mmCIF file of C-alpha atoms and ligand atoms in Angstrom:
data_model
loop_
_atom_site.group_PDB
_atom_site.id
_atom_site.type_symbol
_atom_site.label_atom_id
_atom_site.label_comp_id
_atom_site.label_asym_id
_atom_site.label_seq_id
_atom_site.Cartn_x
_atom_site.Cartn_y
_atom_site.Cartn_z
ATOM 1 C CA MET A 273 88.545 -126.509 -33.410
ATOM 2 C CA ASP A 274 91.109 -123.789 -32.850
ATOM 3 C CA ALA A 275 89.783 -120.228 -33.359
ATOM 4 C CA PRO A 276 87.146 -121.215 -35.915
ATOM 5 C CA VAL A 277 86.163 -118.642 -38.522
ATOM 6 C CA VAL A 278 82.415 -118.095 -38.210
ATOM 7 C CA VAL A 279 80.079 -116.008 -40.368
ATOM 8 C CA ILE A 280 76.836 -115.025 -38.604
ATOM 9 C CA THR A 281 73.951 -113.408 -40.497
ATOM 10 C CA GLY A 282 71.549 -111.284 -38.459
ATOM 11 C CA ALA A 283 74.175 -110.604 -35.808
ATOM 12 C CA SER A 284 72.847 -107.148 -34.884
ATOM 13 C CA SER A 285 70.384 -108.390 -32.245
ATOM 14 C CA GLY A 286 68.822 -111.372 -30.510
ATOM 15 C CA ILE A 287 70.109 -114.866 -31.222
ATOM 16 C CA GLY A 288 72.753 -113.754 -33.720
ATOM 17 C CA GLU A 289 74.187 -111.226 -31.309
ATOM 18 C CA ALA A 290 74.146 -113.727 -28.422
ATOM 19 C CA THR A 291 75.915 -116.271 -30.634
ATOM 20 C CA ALA A 292 78.575 -113.716 -31.554
ATOM 21 C CA ARG A 293 79.133 -112.934 -27.868
ATOM 22 C CA LEU A 294 79.405 -116.580 -26.829
ATOM 23 C CA LEU A 295 81.688 -117.598 -29.699
ATOM 24 C CA ALA A 296 83.912 -114.519 -29.295
ATOM 25 C CA GLY A 297 84.388 -115.485 -25.651
ATOM 26 C CA ARG A 298 85.564 -118.887 -26.855
ATOM 27 C CA GLY A 299 88.142 -117.407 -29.225
ATOM 28 C CA ALA A 300 86.295 -117.668 -32.522
ATOM 29 C CA ARG A 301 87.128 -115.278 -35.362
ATOM 30 C CA LEU A 302 83.893 -113.674 -36.451
ATOM 31 C CA VAL A 303 82.414 -112.057 -39.533
ATOM 32 C CA LEU A 304 79.107 -110.428 -38.654
ATOM 33 C CA GLY A 305 76.438 -109.355 -41.128
ATOM 34 C CA ALA A 306 73.117 -107.489 -40.831
ATOM 35 C CA ARG A 307 71.548 -104.271 -42.139
ATOM 36 C CA ARG A 308 71.931 -102.209 -38.933
ATOM 37 C CA THR A 309 75.630 -101.534 -39.289
ATOM 38 C CA ASP A 310 75.730 -99.194 -36.288
ATOM 39 C CA ARG A 311 74.734 -102.066 -34.042
ATOM 40 C CA LEU A 312 77.193 -104.448 -35.656
ATOM 41 C CA GLU A 313 80.012 -101.966 -35.188
ATOM 42 C CA ALA A 314 79.095 -101.306 -31.558
ATOM 43 C CA LEU A 315 79.068 -105.063 -30.926
ATOM 44 C CA ALA A 316 82.391 -105.583 -32.680
ATOM 45 C CA GLY A 317 83.904 -102.753 -30.614
ATOM 46 C CA GLU A 318 82.664 -104.358 -27.439
ATOM 47 C CA LEU A 319 83.895 -107.832 -28.360
ATOM 48 C CA GLY A 320 87.330 -106.670 -29.491
ATOM 49 C CA GLY A 321 89.547 -109.390 -30.905
ATOM 50 C CA GLU A 322 89.194 -110.707 -34.392
ATOM 51 C CA VAL A 323 85.801 -109.481 -35.520
ATOM 52 C CA ARG A 324 84.845 -108.060 -38.905
ATOM 53 C CA THR A 325 81.483 -106.568 -39.858
ATOM 54 C CA LEU A 326 79.776 -105.957 -43.164
ATOM 55 C CA THR A 327 76.448 -104.341 -44.020
ATOM 56 C CA THR A 328 74.488 -107.288 -45.348
ATOM 57 C CA ASP A 329 70.984 -107.691 -46.638
ATOM 58 C CA VAL A 330 70.540 -111.444 -46.985
ATOM 59 C CA ARG A 331 67.862 -110.874 -49.639
ATOM 60 C CA ARG A 332 70.722 -109.788 -51.905
ATOM 61 C CA ARG A 333 72.824 -112.691 -53.141
ATOM 62 C CA GLU A 334 75.852 -110.438 -53.705
ATOM 63 C CA ASP A 335 75.754 -109.188 -50.096
ATOM 64 C CA VAL A 336 75.940 -112.710 -48.703
ATOM 65 C CA ALA A 337 78.678 -113.616 -51.171
ATOM 66 C CA ALA A 338 80.634 -110.550 -50.007
ATOM 67 C CA LEU A 339 80.234 -111.620 -46.370
ATOM 68 C CA VAL A 340 81.701 -115.043 -47.114
ATOM 69 C CA ASP A 341 84.467 -113.471 -49.235
ATOM 70 C CA LEU A 342 85.340 -111.182 -46.310
ATOM 71 C CA ALA A 343 85.814 -114.193 -44.020
ATOM 72 C CA VAL A 344 88.161 -115.867 -46.485
ATOM 73 C CA GLU A 345 90.087 -112.652 -47.198
ATOM 74 C CA ALA A 346 90.441 -111.691 -43.545
ATOM 75 C CA PHE A 347 91.106 -115.091 -42.012
ATOM 76 C CA GLY A 348 92.055 -117.410 -44.864
ATOM 77 C CA ARG A 349 89.227 -119.873 -44.361
ATOM 78 C CA LEU A 350 85.587 -120.371 -43.380
ATOM 79 C CA ASP A 351 84.627 -122.971 -40.817
ATOM 80 C CA VAL A 352 81.011 -122.216 -39.953
ATOM 81 C CA VAL A 353 78.127 -120.188 -41.343
ATOM 82 C CA VAL A 354 75.282 -119.485 -38.932
ATOM 83 C CA ALA A 355 72.336 -118.636 -41.209
ATOM 84 C CA ASN A 356 70.341 -116.842 -38.556
ATOM 85 C CA ALA A 357 68.839 -113.702 -40.138
ATOM 86 C CA GLY A 358 65.075 -113.942 -40.077
ATOM 87 C CA VAL A 359 61.831 -112.006 -39.903
ATOM 88 C CA SER A 360 58.434 -112.950 -38.565
ATOM 89 C CA ARG A 361 55.160 -111.452 -39.747
ATOM 90 C CA ILE A 362 52.112 -112.738 -37.951
ATOM 91 C CA GLY A 363 48.508 -112.821 -39.131
ATOM 92 C CA PRO A 364 45.815 -115.055 -40.624
ATOM 93 C CA LEU A 365 45.993 -115.979 -44.301
ATOM 94 C CA ASP A 366 42.616 -114.273 -44.820
ATOM 95 C CA GLU A 367 44.302 -110.915 -44.307
ATOM 96 C CA GLN A 368 46.187 -111.442 -47.587
ATOM 97 C CA THR A 369 49.323 -109.682 -46.395
ATOM 98 C CA VAL A 370 51.169 -110.896 -49.462
ATOM 99 C CA ASP A 371 54.019 -108.398 -49.035
ATOM 100 C CA ASP A 372 54.697 -109.896 -45.607
ATOM 101 C CA TRP A 373 54.646 -113.404 -47.065
ATOM 102 C CA ASP A 374 57.177 -112.270 -49.668
ATOM 103 C CA ALA A 375 59.352 -110.687 -46.973
ATOM 104 C CA MET A 376 59.508 -113.954 -45.031
ATOM 105 C CA ILE A 377 60.267 -115.992 -48.149
ATOM 106 C CA ASP A 378 62.966 -113.523 -49.185
ATOM 107 C CA VAL A 379 64.746 -113.319 -45.825
ATOM 108 C CA ASN A 380 64.039 -116.672 -44.167
ATOM 109 C CA LEU A 381 64.347 -118.949 -47.193
ATOM 110 C CA ARG A 382 66.098 -117.079 -49.993
ATOM 111 C CA GLY A 383 68.559 -115.610 -47.481
ATOM 112 C CA VAL A 384 69.621 -119.106 -46.391
ATOM 113 C CA LEU A 385 69.873 -120.243 -50.009
ATOM 114 C CA HIS A 386 72.188 -117.298 -50.637
ATOM 115 C CA ALA A 387 74.345 -118.506 -47.740
ATOM 116 C CA VAL A 388 74.456 -122.015 -49.201
ATOM 117 C CA ALA A 389 75.384 -120.642 -52.628
ATOM 118 C CA ALA A 390 78.179 -118.523 -51.175
ATOM 119 C CA ALA A 391 79.609 -120.982 -48.667
ATOM 120 C CA LEU A 392 79.346 -124.336 -50.410
ATOM 121 C CA PRO A 393 82.156 -123.778 -52.945
ATOM 122 C CA VAL A 394 84.445 -122.634 -50.098
ATOM 123 C CA PHE A 395 83.491 -125.642 -47.967
ATOM 124 C CA ARG A 396 84.069 -127.975 -50.944
ATOM 125 C CA ALA A 397 87.497 -126.463 -51.667
ATOM 126 C CA GLN A 398 88.484 -126.864 -48.002
ATOM 127 C CA ALA A 399 86.838 -130.308 -47.715
ATOM 128 C CA ALA A 400 85.410 -128.970 -44.450
ATOM 129 C CA GLY A 401 82.662 -126.644 -43.317
ATOM 130 C CA HIS A 402 79.502 -126.413 -41.247
ATOM 131 C CA LEU A 403 76.194 -124.745 -42.110
ATOM 132 C CA ILE A 404 74.013 -124.058 -39.078
ATOM 133 C CA SER A 405 70.517 -122.739 -39.866
ATOM 134 C CA ILE A 406 68.209 -121.248 -37.281
ATOM 135 C CA VAL A 407 64.717 -122.555 -37.990
ATOM 136 C CA SER A 408 61.850 -122.668 -35.458
ATOM 137 C CA THR A 409 59.507 -124.773 -33.347
ATOM 138 C CA SER A 410 56.776 -122.916 -35.295
ATOM 139 C CA GLY A 411 57.527 -125.478 -37.979
ATOM 140 C CA LEU A 412 57.134 -128.391 -35.565
ATOM 141 C CA LYS A 413 53.828 -127.372 -34.010
ATOM 142 C CA ILE A 414 51.815 -125.535 -36.640
ATOM 143 C CA VAL A 415 49.610 -122.811 -35.174
ATOM 144 C CA PRO A 416 47.286 -120.226 -36.737
ATOM 145 C CA GLU A 417 48.708 -116.803 -37.671
ATOM 146 C CA GLN A 418 52.255 -118.124 -38.099
ATOM 147 C CA VAL A 419 51.537 -120.275 -41.142
ATOM 148 C CA VAL A 420 53.771 -118.627 -43.736
ATOM 149 C CA TYR A 421 56.547 -118.110 -41.194
ATOM 150 C CA ALA A 422 56.380 -121.831 -40.344
ATOM 151 C CA ALA A 423 56.348 -122.696 -44.044
ATOM 152 C CA THR A 424 59.561 -120.750 -44.652
ATOM 153 C CA LYS A 425 61.221 -122.372 -41.624
ATOM 154 C CA ASN A 426 60.180 -125.848 -42.728
ATOM 155 C CA ALA A 427 61.499 -125.131 -46.199
ATOM 156 C CA VAL A 428 64.869 -124.429 -44.573
ATOM 157 C CA ARG A 429 64.560 -127.606 -42.485
ATOM 158 C CA THR A 430 64.084 -129.537 -45.736
ATOM 159 C CA LEU A 431 66.989 -127.697 -47.352
ATOM 160 C CA SER A 432 69.190 -128.494 -44.387
ATOM 161 C CA GLU A 433 68.387 -132.221 -44.439
ATOM 162 C CA GLY A 434 68.814 -132.341 -48.219
ATOM 163 C CA LEU A 435 72.153 -130.592 -48.020
ATOM 164 C CA ARG A 436 73.231 -132.968 -45.252
ATOM 165 C CA GLN A 437 72.499 -135.907 -47.523
ATOM 166 C CA GLU A 438 74.350 -134.351 -50.449
ATOM 167 C CA ALA A 439 77.206 -133.079 -48.303
ATOM 168 C CA GLY A 440 79.312 -136.221 -48.198
ATOM 169 C CA PRO A 441 81.754 -137.092 -45.446
ATOM 170 C CA HIS A 442 83.451 -133.727 -44.936
ATOM 171 C CA LEU A 443 80.672 -131.196 -44.340
ATOM 172 C CA ARG A 444 78.376 -130.756 -41.369
ATOM 173 C CA VAL A 445 74.828 -129.436 -41.543
ATOM 174 C CA THR A 446 72.673 -128.516 -38.555
ATOM 175 C CA ALA A 447 69.186 -127.034 -38.146
ATOM 176 C CA ILE A 448 68.386 -125.538 -34.746
ATOM 177 C CA SER A 449 64.750 -124.952 -33.779
ATOM 178 C CA PRO A 450 64.332 -122.383 -31.034
ATOM 179 C CA GLY A 451 61.077 -122.085 -29.164
ATOM 180 C CA PHE A 452 60.048 -118.722 -27.701
ATOM 181 C CA THR A 453 63.218 -116.684 -27.229
ATOM 182 C CA ALA A 454 63.277 -113.169 -25.819
ATOM 183 C CA THR A 455 64.495 -111.049 -28.750
ATOM 184 C CA GLU A 456 63.306 -108.206 -30.978
ATOM 185 C CA LEU A 457 61.644 -110.614 -33.441
ATOM 186 C CA VAL A 458 58.033 -109.610 -32.736
ATOM 187 C CA ASP A 459 58.736 -105.860 -32.716
ATOM 188 C CA ALA A 460 57.979 -105.837 -36.449
ATOM 189 C CA VAL A 461 54.432 -107.170 -36.039
ATOM 190 C CA GLU A 462 52.289 -104.353 -37.433
ATOM 191 C CA ASP A 463 48.994 -104.922 -35.645
ATOM 192 C CA PRO A 464 49.607 -103.184 -32.279
ATOM 193 C CA GLU A 465 47.258 -105.488 -30.354
ATOM 194 C CA LEU A 466 48.836 -108.650 -31.765
ATOM 195 C CA ARG A 467 52.320 -107.179 -31.215
ATOM 196 C CA GLU A 468 51.574 -106.550 -27.539
ATOM 197 C CA GLN A 469 50.156 -110.073 -27.160
ATOM 198 C CA TYR A 470 53.324 -111.603 -28.581
ATOM 199 C CA ARG A 471 55.572 -109.269 -26.581
ATOM 200 C CA ALA A 472 53.760 -110.271 -23.392
ATOM 201 C CA ARG A 473 54.101 -113.941 -24.331
ATOM 202 C CA MET A 474 57.815 -113.479 -24.978
ATOM 203 C CA ALA A 475 58.286 -111.689 -21.668
ATOM 204 C CA GLU A 476 56.427 -114.457 -19.866
ATOM 205 C CA LEU A 477 57.894 -117.472 -21.660
ATOM 206 C CA GLY A 478 60.949 -116.384 -23.591
ATOM 207 C CA MET A 479 64.326 -118.025 -23.054
ATOM 208 C CA PRO A 480 67.414 -115.853 -23.120
ATOM 209 C CA ALA A 481 68.975 -115.811 -26.590
ATOM 210 C CA ASP A 482 72.092 -117.323 -25.045
ATOM 211 C CA ALA A 483 70.232 -120.663 -24.800
ATOM 212 C CA ILE A 484 70.324 -120.879 -28.591
ATOM 213 C CA ALA A 485 73.910 -119.633 -28.775
ATOM 214 C CA ARG A 486 74.876 -122.592 -26.588
ATOM 215 C CA ALA A 487 73.121 -124.970 -28.985
ATOM 216 C CA VAL A 488 75.180 -123.474 -31.821
ATOM 217 C CA ALA A 489 78.348 -124.004 -29.790
ATOM 218 C CA TYR A 490 77.331 -127.606 -29.015
ATOM 219 C CA ALA A 491 76.884 -128.405 -32.699
ATOM 220 C CA MET A 492 80.261 -126.808 -33.476
ATOM 221 C CA ASP A 493 82.030 -128.605 -30.631
ATOM 222 C CA GLN A 494 81.538 -132.118 -31.978
ATOM 223 C CA PRO A 495 84.621 -133.905 -33.229
ATOM 224 C CA PRO A 496 85.211 -134.146 -36.990
ATOM 225 C CA GLY A 497 82.988 -136.800 -38.492
ATOM 226 C CA VAL A 498 80.156 -136.156 -36.023
ATOM 227 C CA ASP A 499 77.226 -134.145 -37.359
ATOM 228 C CA VAL A 500 74.393 -132.910 -35.158
ATOM 229 C CA GLY A 501 71.487 -132.796 -37.609
ATOM 230 C CA GLU A 502 68.784 -131.100 -35.539
ATOM 231 C CA ILE A 503 68.451 -129.487 -32.151
ATOM 232 C CA VAL A 504 65.164 -128.339 -30.582
ATOM 233 C CA VAL A 505 65.391 -125.945 -27.627
ATOM 234 C CA ARG A 506 62.193 -124.761 -25.935
ATOM 235 C CA PRO A 507 61.382 -122.969 -22.718
ATOM 236 C CA THR A 508 60.197 -125.639 -20.278
ATOM 237 C CA ALA A 509 56.839 -123.840 -20.056
ATOM 238 C CA GLN A 510 56.170 -123.883 -23.822
ATOM 239 C CA ASN A 511 53.604 -126.438 -24.940
HETATM 240 N N1 NAP B 809 62.788 -115.224 -31.005
HETATM 241 C C1 NAP B 809 62.154 -116.365 -31.172
HETATM 242 O O1 NAP B 809 61.246 -116.743 -30.391
HETATM 243 C C2 NAP B 809 62.549 -117.279 -32.302
HETATM 244 C C3 NAP B 809 62.013 -118.578 -32.316
HETATM 245 C C4 NAP B 809 62.362 -119.410 -33.360
HETATM 246 C C5 NAP B 809 63.213 -118.994 -34.352
HETATM 247 N N2 NAP B 809 63.701 -117.723 -34.325
HETATM 248 C C6 NAP B 809 64.602 -117.333 -35.422
HETATM 249 O O2 NAP B 809 65.808 -116.863 -34.894
HETATM 250 C C7 NAP B 809 66.451 -116.019 -35.849
HETATM 251 C C8 NAP B 809 66.958 -114.767 -35.153
HETATM 252 O O3 NAP B 809 65.836 -113.988 -34.730
HETATM 253 P P1 NAP B 809 65.778 -113.298 -33.290
HETATM 254 O O4 NAP B 809 64.705 -113.962 -32.529
HETATM 255 O O5 NAP B 809 67.121 -113.171 -32.729
HETATM 256 O O6 NAP B 809 65.151 -111.855 -33.703
HETATM 257 P P2 NAP B 809 65.810 -110.418 -33.874
HETATM 258 O O7 NAP B 809 66.370 -109.932 -32.591
HETATM 259 O O8 NAP B 809 64.748 -109.607 -34.552
HETATM 260 O O9 NAP B 809 67.018 -110.701 -34.878
HETATM 261 C C9 NAP B 809 66.815 -110.883 -36.260
HETATM 262 C C10 NAP B 809 68.122 -110.598 -36.962
HETATM 263 O O10 NAP B 809 67.922 -110.819 -38.368
HETATM 264 C C11 NAP B 809 68.446 -109.706 -39.056
HETATM 265 N N3 NAP B 809 67.765 -109.495 -40.337
HETATM 266 C C12 NAP B 809 66.455 -109.314 -40.589
HETATM 267 N N4 NAP B 809 66.263 -109.099 -41.900
HETATM 268 C C13 NAP B 809 67.500 -109.133 -42.481
HETATM 269 C C14 NAP B 809 67.976 -108.972 -43.804
HETATM 270 N N5 NAP B 809 67.143 -108.727 -44.828
HETATM 271 N N6 NAP B 809 69.309 -109.064 -44.025
HETATM 272 C C15 NAP B 809 70.152 -109.308 -43.016
HETATM 273 N N7 NAP B 809 69.776 -109.475 -41.737
HETATM 274 C C16 NAP B 809 68.460 -109.386 -41.483
HETATM 275 C C17 NAP B 809 68.248 -108.517 -38.127
HETATM 276 O O11 NAP B 809 69.230 -107.528 -38.429
HETATM 277 P P3 NAP B 809 68.968 -106.157 -39.195
HETATM 278 O O12 NAP B 809 67.557 -105.741 -38.910
HETATM 279 O O13 NAP B 809 69.994 -105.257 -38.587
HETATM 280 O O14 NAP B 809 69.235 -106.461 -40.635
HETATM 281 C C18 NAP B 809 68.569 -109.167 -36.778
HETATM 282 O O15 NAP B 809 69.948 -109.150 -36.540
HETATM 283 C C19 NAP B 809 65.411 -115.765 -36.943
HETATM 284 O O16 NAP B 809 65.682 -116.578 -38.056
HETATM 285 C C20 NAP B 809 64.114 -116.172 -36.281
HETATM 286 O O17 NAP B 809 63.146 -116.561 -37.218
HETATM 287 C C21 NAP B 809 63.407 -116.868 -33.315
#
């Protein structure tokens, strides 16, 4: 695909940022969304070329709609949405951190639904389009303390497969499950001891975020009519 137009949510750090860097290097036209606009603007300045940014909170339907609208206004079409924005809150269910559960549902699930709602009419009108969601191996191997996070990721896996079945012959739908990837994801864990444990684990095991960016590029690179449904990418040392 020549200079595809790609919307990336959560492009201000980690996997989203790495994806923006890789795709920009391959000539993609990018529309980057996240809440930390300063970081988006710094990234756009560094990448140069055809990059737009917009302050986006994926919990807000209108923000995600505006991000998709910006792509169409700026570049005349929308080829790919990478629904990447996500948060992880870790802890046992007994702790009853219901606000954290809500945060994960709102960002990880509702945020992707907002992307579907915004992009699907554009994809239908073009008779082409590709939704790539970043889910997680946490949904493949269920472990304690990541239960609600895994539940939100598996909800998106289900959404992705359902959309693929409804999509018909023109749309592509992909869910990518990263294993441990060295990013800022665990910085938000509140319990300092748990946060340090996860940070240490990430430092020991974590893949560079670029490993997931390359999976995104692989899914995009397939010829029309070929849909990569799921990709799982783990560090070799992850069990
Ligand atoms: N790192 C891993 O080991 C791993 C493994 C499996 C899956 N994942 C998934 O990979 C995705 C990217 O995470 P990451 O590891 O790259 O972590 P990260 O560095 O913390 O990046 C998360 C991104 O999501 C954005 N975000 C969070 N809340 C948002 C909101 N309400 N609205 C818009 N953007 C929001 C953040 O931007 P702002 O804060 O600027 O809004 C940031 O750009 C997530 O979906 C995560 O669940 C990560």
